[in-house]
Coordinates of C-alpha atoms and ligand atoms in Angstrom, one line a residue:
M1 CA 3.1 -38.3 33.4
A2 CA 2.6 -34.8 34.6
D3 CA -0.8 -33.1 34.8
A4 CA -2.4 -32.1 31.5
L5 CA -2.0 -28.5 30.3
K6 CA -5.5 -27.3 30.1
I7 CA -6.3 -24.8 27.4
G8 CA -9.2 -22.6 26.3
I9 CA -9.5 -21.6 22.6
A10 CA -11.2 -18.4 21.6
G11 CA -11.9 -18.3 17.8
L12 CA -12.9 -21.4 15.9
G13 CA -12.6 -20.2 12.4
T14 CA -10.0 -21.3 9.8
V15 CA -7.1 -21.5 12.3
G16 CA -9.1 -22.4 15.5
A17 CA -11.0 -25.3 13.9
S18 CA -7.8 -26.7 12.4
L19 CA -6.1 -26.4 15.8
V20 CA -8.9 -28.3 17.6
R21 CA -8.7 -31.1 15.0
I22 CA -4.9 -31.4 15.0
L23 CA -4.8 -31.4 18.9
T24 CA -7.3 -34.3 18.8
E25 CA -5.5 -36.2 16.1
K26 CA -2.0 -35.7 17.6
Q27 CA -2.8 -36.0 21.3
N28 CA -0.6 -39.1 21.9
L29 CA 2.4 -37.7 20.0
L30 CA 2.0 -34.3 21.8
A31 CA 1.8 -36.0 25.2
V32 CA 5.0 -37.8 24.6
S33 CA 6.8 -34.8 23.1
C34 CA 5.7 -32.4 25.8
G35 CA 5.9 -34.8 28.7
R36 CA 2.2 -34.1 29.5
P37 CA -1.1 -34.2 27.6
I38 CA -2.6 -31.0 26.1
Q39 CA -6.2 -30.9 26.9
V40 CA -8.8 -28.5 25.4
V41 CA -11.3 -27.8 28.1
A42 CA -13.1 -24.6 26.9
V43 CA -13.9 -22.9 23.6
S44 CA -15.5 -19.7 22.5
A45 CA -16.7 -18.1 19.2
R46 CA -19.6 -16.0 18.0
S47 CA -22.1 -18.5 16.8
R48 CA -22.5 -21.7 18.9
G49 CA -24.6 -23.6 16.3
R50 CA -22.2 -23.3 13.4
D51 CA -20.8 -26.6 12.1
R52 CA -17.0 -26.3 12.2
G53 CA -16.2 -29.9 11.1
V54 CA -14.9 -30.7 14.6
D55 CA -16.6 -32.2 17.7
L56 CA -16.9 -29.6 20.4
S57 CA -19.3 -31.5 22.6
G58 CA -16.7 -32.3 25.3
Y59 CA -15.7 -28.7 25.8
E60 CA -17.2 -26.0 28.0
W61 CA -18.7 -23.3 25.7
Y62 CA -18.4 -19.6 26.3
D63 CA -20.4 -17.0 24.3
D64 CA -18.0 -14.4 25.6
A65 CA -14.2 -14.8 25.1
V66 CA -13.4 -12.3 27.9
E67 CA -15.5 -14.4 30.3
M68 CA -13.6 -17.5 29.3
A69 CA -10.2 -15.7 29.8
K70 CA -11.3 -14.5 33.2
H71 CA -13.1 -17.6 34.6
A72 CA -12.4 -20.9 32.7
D73 CA -10.5 -23.5 34.5
I74 CA -7.5 -23.3 32.2
D75 CA -3.7 -22.9 32.3
A76 CA -3.3 -21.3 28.9
Y77 CA -5.6 -19.0 26.8
V78 CA -5.3 -19.3 23.0
E79 CA -6.7 -16.3 21.1
L80 CA -7.6 -17.0 17.5
M81 CA -10.3 -14.4 16.8
G82 CA -8.2 -11.6 15.3
G83 CA -8.5 -7.8 15.4
A84 CA -6.6 -5.2 17.4
G85 CA -9.6 -4.3 19.5
D86 CA -12.0 -6.2 21.6
P87 CA -12.7 -9.0 22.5
A88 CA -9.1 -10.0 21.5
Y89 CA -7.4 -7.2 23.4
S90 CA -9.4 -7.4 26.6
S91 CA -9.4 -11.2 26.7
V92 CA -5.6 -11.5 26.2
K93 CA -5.1 -8.8 28.8
A94 CA -7.5 -10.5 31.3
A95 CA -5.8 -13.9 30.8
L96 CA -2.3 -12.6 31.3
S97 CA -3.4 -10.5 34.3
R98 CA -4.8 -13.6 35.8
G99 CA -1.5 -15.4 35.4
L100 CA -2.5 -17.6 32.4
H101 CA -0.1 -18.3 29.6
V102 CA -1.3 -16.9 26.3
V103 CA -0.8 -17.9 22.6
T104 CA -2.1 -15.7 19.9
A105 CA -1.9 -15.5 16.1
N106 CA -3.0 -11.9 16.1
K107 CA -0.6 -9.6 14.3
A108 CA -2.9 -6.6 14.5
L109 CA -3.2 -6.9 18.3
L110 CA 0.5 -7.3 18.8
S111 CA 1.4 -4.5 16.5
R112 CA -0.8 -2.1 18.5
N113 CA -0.5 -3.5 22.0
G114 CA 2.5 -5.9 22.0
V115 CA 4.7 -4.0 24.4
E116 CA 2.0 -3.5 27.0
L117 CA 0.9 -7.2 26.8
A118 CA 4.6 -8.4 27.0
A119 CA 5.1 -6.3 30.1
I120 CA 2.1 -7.9 31.8
A121 CA 3.3 -11.4 30.9
E122 CA 6.7 -10.6 32.4
E123 CA 5.2 -9.2 35.5
K124 CA 3.0 -12.2 36.0
G125 CA 5.8 -14.7 35.0
V126 CA 3.8 -16.2 32.2
I127 CA 4.5 -16.9 28.5
L128 CA 3.1 -14.8 25.7
N129 CA 3.8 -16.6 22.4
F130 CA 2.8 -15.5 18.9
E131 CA 4.7 -17.5 16.3
A132 CA 1.7 -17.6 13.9
A133 CA 1.4 -13.8 13.8
V134 CA 4.2 -13.4 11.3
A135 CA 4.5 -15.5 8.2
G136 CA 2.1 -18.2 9.4
G137 CA 3.9 -21.5 9.7
I138 CA 7.5 -20.2 9.3
P139 CA 9.2 -20.2 12.7
V140 CA 10.6 -16.7 12.3
I141 CA 9.7 -15.4 15.7
K142 CA 11.6 -18.2 17.5
A143 CA 14.5 -17.7 15.1
L144 CA 14.8 -14.0 16.0
R145 CA 13.9 -14.3 19.6
E146 CA 16.0 -17.4 20.5
S147 CA 18.1 -18.9 17.8
L148 CA 19.9 -15.7 16.8
T149 CA 20.6 -14.5 20.3
G150 CA 24.0 -12.7 20.3
N151 CA 23.7 -11.8 16.6
T152 CA 23.4 -8.2 15.6
V153 CA 20.8 -8.0 12.9
S154 CA 21.3 -5.5 10.1
R155 CA 18.2 -6.2 7.9
V156 CA 15.2 -8.4 8.0
Y157 CA 12.8 -8.5 5.0
G158 CA 10.4 -10.8 3.4
I159 CA 7.3 -11.7 1.4
M160 CA 4.7 -11.9 4.2
N161 CA 1.4 -11.6 2.4
G162 CA 0.3 -14.6 0.3
T163 CA -2.5 -12.7 -1.4
C164 CA -0.1 -10.1 -2.9
N165 CA 2.5 -12.7 -3.9
Y166 CA -0.2 -14.8 -5.5
I167 CA -1.5 -11.8 -7.5
L168 CA 2.0 -10.8 -8.6
T169 CA 3.0 -14.3 -9.5
R170 CA -0.1 -14.9 -11.7
M171 CA 0.2 -11.5 -13.4
E172 CA 3.7 -12.5 -14.4
K173 CA 3.2 -16.1 -15.3
E174 CA -0.1 -15.8 -17.1
E175 CA 0.1 -12.2 -18.5
L176 CA -3.1 -11.2 -16.6
S177 CA -4.0 -7.8 -15.3
F178 CA -4.0 -6.9 -11.6
E179 CA -7.8 -6.8 -11.5
T180 CA -8.2 -10.2 -13.0
C181 CA -5.7 -11.8 -10.6
L182 CA -7.3 -10.1 -7.6
K183 CA -10.7 -11.6 -8.6
E184 CA -9.2 -15.0 -9.0
A185 CA -7.5 -14.7 -5.6
Q186 CA -10.9 -13.9 -4.1
R187 CA -12.6 -16.8 -5.9
L188 CA -10.0 -19.2 -4.5
G189 CA -10.4 -17.8 -1.0
Y190 CA -6.8 -16.3 -0.8
A191 CA -8.1 -12.8 -0.7
E192 CA -10.8 -11.3 1.6
A193 CA -14.0 -9.9 0.1
D194 CA -12.5 -6.5 1.1
P195 CA -8.8 -7.1 0.0
T196 CA -7.7 -3.5 0.8
F197 CA -5.7 -4.5 3.9
D198 CA -3.7 -7.1 2.0
I199 CA -3.1 -5.3 -1.3
E200 CA -2.4 -1.9 0.2
G201 CA 0.4 -3.5 2.4
N202 CA -1.2 -3.0 5.8
D203 CA -1.1 -6.7 6.7
T204 CA 2.6 -6.8 5.8
A205 CA 3.2 -3.7 7.8
H206 CA 1.7 -5.2 11.0
K207 CA 4.0 -8.2 10.6
L208 CA 7.0 -6.1 9.8
S209 CA 6.5 -4.0 13.0
I210 CA 6.8 -7.1 15.1
L211 CA 9.9 -8.3 13.3
T212 CA 11.5 -4.9 13.7
T213 CA 11.1 -5.1 17.4
L214 CA 12.6 -8.6 17.6
A215 CA 15.4 -7.8 15.2
F216 CA 16.5 -4.5 16.7
G217 CA 15.3 -4.5 20.3
T218 CA 13.2 -1.3 19.8
R219 CA 9.6 -0.5 20.8
I220 CA 7.0 -1.5 18.3
A221 CA 6.4 1.4 15.9
P222 CA 3.5 0.5 13.6
D223 CA 2.8 4.1 12.6
D224 CA 6.4 4.7 11.3
I225 CA 6.2 2.4 8.3
Y226 CA 6.4 3.7 4.8
L227 CA 3.6 2.0 3.0
E228 CA 2.9 1.4 -0.7
G229 CA 0.7 -1.4 -2.0
I230 CA 0.7 -3.3 -5.3
T231 CA -2.4 -1.8 -6.9
N232 CA -0.2 0.4 -9.3
I233 CA 1.9 -2.5 -10.6
S234 CA 1.1 -3.1 -14.2
L235 CA 2.0 -5.9 -16.6
E236 CA 4.3 -3.3 -18.3
D237 CA 6.3 -3.1 -15.1
I238 CA 6.5 -6.8 -14.8
H239 CA 7.7 -7.2 -18.4
A240 CA 10.3 -4.4 -18.0
A241 CA 11.5 -6.0 -14.8
A242 CA 11.9 -9.4 -16.4
D243 CA 13.8 -7.9 -19.3
L244 CA 16.2 -6.3 -16.9
G245 CA 16.7 -9.5 -14.9
Y246 CA 14.3 -8.7 -12.0
R247 CA 11.0 -9.9 -10.5
I248 CA 8.6 -7.7 -8.6
K249 CA 7.6 -8.7 -5.0
L250 CA 5.8 -6.9 -2.3
L251 CA 8.5 -6.9 0.5
G252 CA 8.4 -5.7 4.0
V253 CA 11.9 -4.5 4.9
A254 CA 13.3 -3.4 8.2
Q255 CA 16.9 -2.1 8.0
K256 CA 19.3 -0.4 10.3
T257 CA 21.0 2.6 8.7
S258 CA 23.2 5.4 10.0
V259 CA 20.2 7.6 10.7
G260 CA 17.9 5.1 12.3
I261 CA 15.7 2.2 11.3
E262 CA 13.9 2.1 8.0
Q263 CA 10.6 0.2 8.0
R264 CA 9.1 0.0 4.6
V265 CA 6.5 -2.0 2.7
H266 CA 6.5 -1.5 -1.1
P267 CA 6.7 -3.3 -4.4
T268 CA 10.3 -4.2 -4.9
M269 CA 12.4 -5.4 -7.7
V270 CA 14.6 -8.4 -6.7
P271 CA 17.2 -10.0 -8.9
Q272 CA 15.7 -12.9 -10.8
D273 CA 18.4 -15.3 -9.7
S274 CA 17.9 -14.7 -6.0
V275 CA 16.1 -17.3 -3.9
I276 CA 13.4 -14.8 -2.8
A277 CA 12.6 -13.9 -6.4
R278 CA 11.6 -17.6 -6.9
V279 CA 9.1 -17.7 -4.0
D280 CA 5.8 -17.9 -5.8
G281 CA 2.1 -18.0 -5.1
V282 CA 0.8 -17.9 -1.6
T283 CA 4.2 -19.0 -0.1
N284 CA 6.0 -16.6 2.3
A285 CA 9.7 -16.0 2.8
V286 CA 11.6 -14.2 5.5
A287 CA 15.3 -13.3 5.3
I288 CA 17.4 -12.2 8.3
E289 CA 20.9 -10.8 7.8
S290 CA 23.1 -10.7 10.9
D291 CA 26.8 -10.4 11.7
I292 CA 27.6 -13.9 13.0
L293 CA 25.3 -16.2 11.1
G294 CA 25.2 -14.2 7.8
E295 CA 22.1 -14.6 5.8
L296 CA 19.2 -16.9 6.9
L297 CA 16.3 -17.4 4.5
M298 CA 13.2 -19.2 5.5
V299 CA 10.5 -20.2 3.0
G300 CA 7.2 -21.8 3.7
P301 CA 3.4 -21.6 4.0
G302 CA 2.4 -18.2 5.4
A303 CA -1.3 -18.9 5.8
G304 CA -3.9 -21.5 5.8
G305 CA -5.6 -23.3 8.7
D306 CA -3.2 -26.2 9.2
A307 CA 0.0 -24.3 8.5
T308 CA -1.0 -21.6 11.0
A309 CA -2.3 -24.1 13.5
S310 CA 1.1 -25.8 13.3
A311 CA 2.8 -22.6 14.6
V312 CA 0.1 -22.2 17.3
M313 CA 0.7 -25.8 18.4
G314 CA 4.4 -25.3 18.7
D315 CA 3.7 -22.3 20.9
I316 CA 1.3 -24.4 23.1
A317 CA 3.9 -27.1 23.3
D318 CA 6.5 -24.7 24.5
I319 CA 4.2 -23.8 27.4
A320 CA 3.5 -27.4 28.2
K321 CA 7.3 -28.1 28.3
S322 CA 8.1 -25.0 30.5
R323 CA 8.9 -25.7 34.2
P324 CA 7.3 -23.6 36.9
G325 CA 9.7 -21.1 38.3
A326 CA 12.1 -21.4 35.4
Q327 CA 13.4 -18.2 33.8
L328 CA 11.2 -17.4 30.7
V329 CA 12.3 -16.0 27.4
P330 CA 11.0 -12.5 27.1
S331 CA 8.1 -12.3 24.6
L332 CA 9.8 -9.6 22.5
G333 CA 13.3 -10.9 22.8
R334 CA 14.3 -8.7 25.7
P335 CA 12.4 -7.4 28.8
A336 CA 9.8 -4.8 27.7
A337 CA 11.4 -2.2 29.9
Q338 CA 14.7 -2.6 28.1
L339 CA 13.3 -2.1 24.6
E340 CA 14.9 1.0 23.1
D341 CA 13.0 3.9 21.6
Y342 CA 12.5 3.5 17.9
R343 CA 14.6 5.9 15.9
H344 CA 12.9 6.4 12.6
G345 CA 15.0 6.4 9.4
E346 CA 13.2 8.8 7.1
M347 CA 12.3 7.4 3.7
Q348 CA 13.9 10.4 2.0
S349 CA 17.3 9.1 3.1
H350 CA 16.8 5.5 1.9
E351 CA 19.7 4.4 -0.3
G352 CA 19.4 1.9 -3.0
G353 CA 18.9 1.3 -6.7
Y354 CA 15.7 2.4 -8.5
F355 CA 13.7 1.4 -11.5
I356 CA 11.9 4.4 -13.1
R357 CA 9.4 3.9 -16.0
L358 CA 8.3 7.0 -17.9
T359 CA 5.7 7.4 -20.7
V360 CA 6.8 10.3 -22.7
E361 CA 6.2 12.2 -26.0
D362 CA 8.2 10.6 -28.8
R363 CA 10.3 13.6 -29.8
T364 CA 14.0 14.6 -29.9
G365 CA 15.5 16.0 -26.8
V366 CA 13.4 14.0 -24.3
F367 CA 16.0 11.3 -23.7
A368 CA 18.7 14.0 -23.2
S369 CA 16.5 15.9 -20.9
I370 CA 15.8 12.9 -18.7
A371 CA 19.5 12.0 -18.5
S372 CA 20.2 15.7 -17.6
R373 CA 17.7 15.8 -14.7
M374 CA 19.2 12.6 -13.4
A375 CA 22.8 13.9 -13.6
E376 CA 21.7 17.2 -11.9
N377 CA 20.7 15.1 -8.9
A378 CA 24.0 13.1 -8.9
I379 CA 22.1 9.9 -10.0
S380 CA 24.3 7.5 -11.9
L381 CA 22.4 5.4 -14.3
E382 CA 23.0 1.7 -14.8
S383 CA 20.8 1.8 -17.9
I384 CA 18.4 4.0 -19.8
M385 CA 16.5 2.5 -22.7
Q386 CA 13.5 3.0 -24.8
R387 CA 11.0 0.1 -24.4
P388 CA 9.4 -1.7 -27.3
K389 CA 6.0 -0.2 -27.9
A390 CA 3.6 -1.3 -25.2
N391 CA -0.2 -1.7 -25.6
G392 CA -1.0 1.9 -24.7
D393 CA 1.8 3.3 -26.9
G394 CA 0.4 4.9 -30.0
P395 CA 2.2 7.2 -32.5
G396 CA 4.0 10.0 -30.7
R397 CA 4.3 8.1 -27.5
Q398 CA 7.1 6.0 -26.1
T399 CA 8.2 4.3 -22.8
V400 CA 11.6 5.0 -21.3
V401 CA 13.0 2.8 -18.5
L402 CA 15.8 3.8 -16.3
V403 CA 17.7 1.7 -13.7
T404 CA 19.9 3.7 -11.3
H405 CA 22.9 2.7 -9.3
A406 CA 22.6 3.2 -5.6
T407 CA 21.2 6.7 -4.9
T408 CA 18.8 8.2 -2.4
E409 CA 15.0 8.4 -2.3
K410 CA 15.4 12.2 -2.1
A411 CA 17.5 12.4 -5.2
V412 CA 15.1 10.2 -7.2
R413 CA 12.0 12.1 -6.0
T414 CA 13.7 15.5 -6.9
A415 CA 14.7 14.3 -10.3
V416 CA 11.3 12.8 -11.1
A417 CA 9.6 16.0 -10.0
A418 CA 11.8 18.0 -12.3
I419 CA 11.0 15.7 -15.2
E420 CA 7.3 16.1 -14.5
K421 CA 7.7 19.9 -14.9
E422 CA 9.3 19.4 -18.4
G423 CA 5.9 18.9 -20.0
Y424 CA 6.7 15.8 -22.1
L425 CA 5.3 13.1 -19.7
L426 CA 2.1 11.4 -20.9
G427 CA 1.4 9.4 -17.8
K428 CA 2.2 9.1 -14.1
P429 CA 5.9 8.1 -13.6
Q430 CA 6.4 4.7 -12.0
V431 CA 9.2 4.3 -9.4
I432 CA 10.0 0.9 -8.0
R433 CA 12.8 0.4 -5.5
I434 CA 15.4 -2.4 -6.1
E435 CA 16.4 -4.6 -3.1
R436 CA 19.5 -6.8 -3.3
P437 CA 19.8 -9.8 -1.1
K438 CA 23.2 -10.0 0.6
S439 CA 24.3 -13.2 -1.0
V440 CA 21.5 -15.4 -2.4
Ligands
NAP501 N1 -6.2 -17.8 8.3 C1 -4.9 -17.7 8.2 O1 -4.3 -18.3 7.3 C2 -4.1 -17.0 9.3 C3 -2.7 -17.0 9.1 C4 -1.9 -16.3 10.1 C5 -2.5 -15.7 11.2 N2 -3.9 -15.7 11.2 C6 -4.5 -15.1 12.4 O2 -5.2 -16.0 13.1 C7 -6.4 -15.4 13.7 C8 -7.6 -16.1 13.3 O3 -7.7 -16.1 11.9 P1 -8.8 -17.0 11.1 O4 -8.4 -16.9 9.7 O5 -9.0 -18.3 11.7 O6 -10.1 -16.1 11.3 P2 -11.6 -16.6 11.0 O7 -11.7 -17.7 10.1 O8 -12.4 -15.3 10.6 O9 -12.2 -17.0 12.4 C9 -12.4 -16.1 13.5 C10 -13.0 -16.8 14.6 O10 -13.1 -15.9 15.7 C11 -14.5 -15.8 16.1 N3 -14.8 -14.5 16.5 C12 -14.7 -13.4 15.7 N4 -15.1 -12.3 16.4 C13 -15.5 -12.7 17.6 C14 -16.1 -12.1 18.7 N5 -16.3 -10.8 18.8 N6 -16.4 -12.9 19.8 C15 -16.1 -14.2 19.8 N7 -15.6 -14.9 18.7 C16 -15.3 -14.1 17.7 C17 -15.3 -16.3 14.9 O11 -16.6 -16.8 15.4 P3 -17.7 -17.5 14.4 O12 -17.0 -18.6 13.8 O13 -18.8 -17.9 15.3 O14 -18.1 -16.4 13.5 C18 -14.4 -17.3 14.3 O15 -14.6 -18.6 14.9 C19 -6.3 -13.9 13.2 O16 -5.7 -13.1 14.2 C20 -5.5 -14.0 12.0 O17 -4.8 -12.8 11.7 C21 -4.7 -16.4 10.3

């Protein structure tokens, strides 16, 4: 059997500790599958004394991950600390520059510095793998980077944040408020103490920026993402969506249009009978639409120590199986120098259906006025209806829900702004975009 692949692991938290345990438990199976053993030789984290439920006594300890990346006697560096800055950035850069293969689960790092790091990996002829960075255990990076080679992708979208999906699912199934479900998610360890990053959509945006690059061959553009979180979603929206045959999900969507590429993260109404609408709880799903294959939908665990470690293990196994001198798959699907400039598709030109919920004064003429403002902006309505009285609806107050046929963001924004000027609105209008899967 060939020499062992020697690895160093920086970060021994949820994912890192799972990885160490699984590599120990599965060492025989991995050696057979990879044709050589995988051997952990060095580890690093912040606090050496912390009990991590795994035996670390046989490994060289480094207090500083960058030192480990620079000096440890390893073939591959595995970064599981997180964060776009240091020590993740400097350690990965140092490892690649030294000619080590790298595996990371760090979407924040790749979203910010992915092109630079991929270019160093190419120059040094080493592998930079990051399957766990998007949708945890779901092998979406490999699918886009390798399996769909030759396909032209038109849209990639998905549920990529388990915390948000858990909250929206519980709100719907148990008729609970957003705040109650968020607290429950924190109690169960699904949400961070500071959940802003998840519920405001930033986490999904990081992942989406990586998928966009793999899907469309463009440079990573994390700052060109339209972002709307789920904090404004109420039970009323969820009920209205259900009555209309939809469910609300936080989707990240990257789509090629005639004007550029739209990258957007926002609450989205998806048809109840679509597969993605039925993805509940912390589960993730990613759909890829392309010309040759059609629609591919992958559903699975998007987080958790073992699920994420499974993806990291697959990346390490790829390195173990690689042959010196063989041509490597470019980290971002094509050589970094051949990535095209990102052409931003403005949100204003987004085309699709819209759900609009308005709380208005209960008087004659309001319905007609709403319909007129829509017509003035060439918005054709699939339905307009008065909702049964909701909790907050007292006398003189009613809720009107509209669903539009395909129109533009600009038209909807203009029509809603005109309605706001009419003086009969009693609350902030709610606008939710509708996304229709191609087939399922
Ligand atoms: N958890 C998931 O479900 C999941 C899913 C997909 C991707 N990921 C990604 O996987 C990576 C790790 O996530 P995680 O959930 O395992 O994080 P975590 O539980 O917070 O663990 C982070 C680890 O990194 C170490 N660390 C943090 N800052 C450090 C520093 N400055 N120097 C040295 N070590 C440092 C910590 O050391 P101490 O233990 O000593 O504090 C800890 O062992 C992140 O990039 C994350 O985005 C996680």
